[in-house]
Coordinates of C-alpha atoms in Angstrom, one line a residue:
X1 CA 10.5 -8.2 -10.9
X2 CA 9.7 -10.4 -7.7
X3 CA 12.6 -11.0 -5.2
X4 CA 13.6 -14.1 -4.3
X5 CA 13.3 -15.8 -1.1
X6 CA 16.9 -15.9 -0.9
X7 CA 17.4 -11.9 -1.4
X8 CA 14.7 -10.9 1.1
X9 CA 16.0 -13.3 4.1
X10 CA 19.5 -10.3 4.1
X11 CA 16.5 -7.8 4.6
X12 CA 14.2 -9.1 6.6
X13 CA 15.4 -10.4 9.9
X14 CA 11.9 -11.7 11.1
X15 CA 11.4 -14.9 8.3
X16 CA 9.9 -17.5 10.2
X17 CA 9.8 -21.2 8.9
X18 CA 6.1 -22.3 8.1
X19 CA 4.4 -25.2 6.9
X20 CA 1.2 -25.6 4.7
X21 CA -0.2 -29.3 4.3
X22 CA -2.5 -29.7 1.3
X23 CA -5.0 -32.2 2.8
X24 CA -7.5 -31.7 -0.7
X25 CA -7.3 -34.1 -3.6
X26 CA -6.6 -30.9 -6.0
X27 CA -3.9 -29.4 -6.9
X28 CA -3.8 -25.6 -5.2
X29 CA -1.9 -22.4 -5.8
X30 CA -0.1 -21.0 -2.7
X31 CA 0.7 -17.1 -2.8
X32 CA 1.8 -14.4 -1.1
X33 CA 2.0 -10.8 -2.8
X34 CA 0.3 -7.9 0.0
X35 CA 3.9 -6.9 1.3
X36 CA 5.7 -4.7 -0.7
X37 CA 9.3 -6.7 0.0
X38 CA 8.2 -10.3 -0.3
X39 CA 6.3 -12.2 -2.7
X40 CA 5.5 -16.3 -2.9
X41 CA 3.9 -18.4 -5.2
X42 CA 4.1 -22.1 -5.6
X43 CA 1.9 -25.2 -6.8
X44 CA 1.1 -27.8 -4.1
X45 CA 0.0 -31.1 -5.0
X46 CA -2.2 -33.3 -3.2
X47 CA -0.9 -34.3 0.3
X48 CA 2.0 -32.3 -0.5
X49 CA 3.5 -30.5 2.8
X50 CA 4.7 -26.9 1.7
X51 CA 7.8 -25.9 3.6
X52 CA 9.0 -22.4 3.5
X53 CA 10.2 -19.1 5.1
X54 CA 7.7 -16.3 5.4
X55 CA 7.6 -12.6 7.1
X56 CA 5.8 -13.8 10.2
X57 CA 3.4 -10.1 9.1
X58 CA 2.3 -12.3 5.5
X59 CA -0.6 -14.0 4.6
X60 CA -0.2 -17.2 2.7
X61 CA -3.3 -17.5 0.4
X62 CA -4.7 -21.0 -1.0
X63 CA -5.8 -20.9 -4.9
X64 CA -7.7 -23.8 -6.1
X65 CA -9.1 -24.2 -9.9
X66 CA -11.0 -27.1 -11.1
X67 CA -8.8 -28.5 -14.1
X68 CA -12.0 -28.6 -16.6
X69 CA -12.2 -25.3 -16.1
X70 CA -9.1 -23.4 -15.9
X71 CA -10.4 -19.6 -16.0
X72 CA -12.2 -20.0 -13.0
X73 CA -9.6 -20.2 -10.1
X74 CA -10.9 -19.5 -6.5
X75 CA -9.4 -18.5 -3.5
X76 CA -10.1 -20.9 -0.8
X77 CA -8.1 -19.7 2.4
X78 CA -6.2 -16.5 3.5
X79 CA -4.2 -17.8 6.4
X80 CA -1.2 -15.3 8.4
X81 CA 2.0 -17.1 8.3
X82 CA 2.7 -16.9 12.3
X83 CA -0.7 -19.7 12.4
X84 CA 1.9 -21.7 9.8
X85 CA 5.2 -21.6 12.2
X86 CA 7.1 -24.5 12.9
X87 CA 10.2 -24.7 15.1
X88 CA 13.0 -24.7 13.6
X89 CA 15.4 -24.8 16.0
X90 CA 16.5 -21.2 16.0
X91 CA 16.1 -19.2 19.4
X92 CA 13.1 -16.9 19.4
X93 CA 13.0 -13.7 21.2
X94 CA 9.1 -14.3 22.6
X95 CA 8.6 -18.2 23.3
X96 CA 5.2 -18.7 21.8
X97 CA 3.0 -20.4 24.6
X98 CA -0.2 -22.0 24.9
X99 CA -2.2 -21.8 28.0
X100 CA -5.2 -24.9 28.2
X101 CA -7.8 -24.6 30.8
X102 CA -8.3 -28.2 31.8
X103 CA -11.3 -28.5 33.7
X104 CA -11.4 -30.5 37.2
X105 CA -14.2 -32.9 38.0

């Protein structure tokens, strides 16, 4: 039986908010199934954004089938959910930071 969202977030204190954007014009399977505690799997349509709350440990994987032919369904990306994170207003314990090199003439 898979667990819902909504169970894991009482056992898991480390669900970060994420965000997937399908920029493709097919429709694409996002799942989530290597952890032994979570599991995810939803369709996104074209130039759908995918919001949703993730172990920041998980890797969101993108599905993609052509609909002529059904049975052969490919996997097109393996991305971790901390790449996905979005800010969602909640204090973090490690401020993620960016440092950029900007080069002088």
């Amino acid at each position: 039986m898979n667990k819902t969202i909504s169970s894991v977030r009482s056992q898991r204190s480390n669900l970060i908010l994420c965000c997937y954007f399908n920029a493709t014009s097919n429709v694409q399977v996002a799942t989530s199934k290597k952890l032994p505690d979570w599991s995810f799997e939803q369709v996104v349509f074209p130039g759908q954004r995918l919001l949703f709350e993730a172990p920041s440990d998980a890797y969101l994987e993108i599905h993609s089938s052509h609909i002529v032919d059904v049975d052969s369904v490919q996997q097109l990306l393996s991305i971790r959910c901390d790449r996905l994170r979005v800010d969602d207003g909640r204090e973090q314990e490690e401020p993620i930071l960016y440092k950029v090199k900007v080069a002088r003439d």
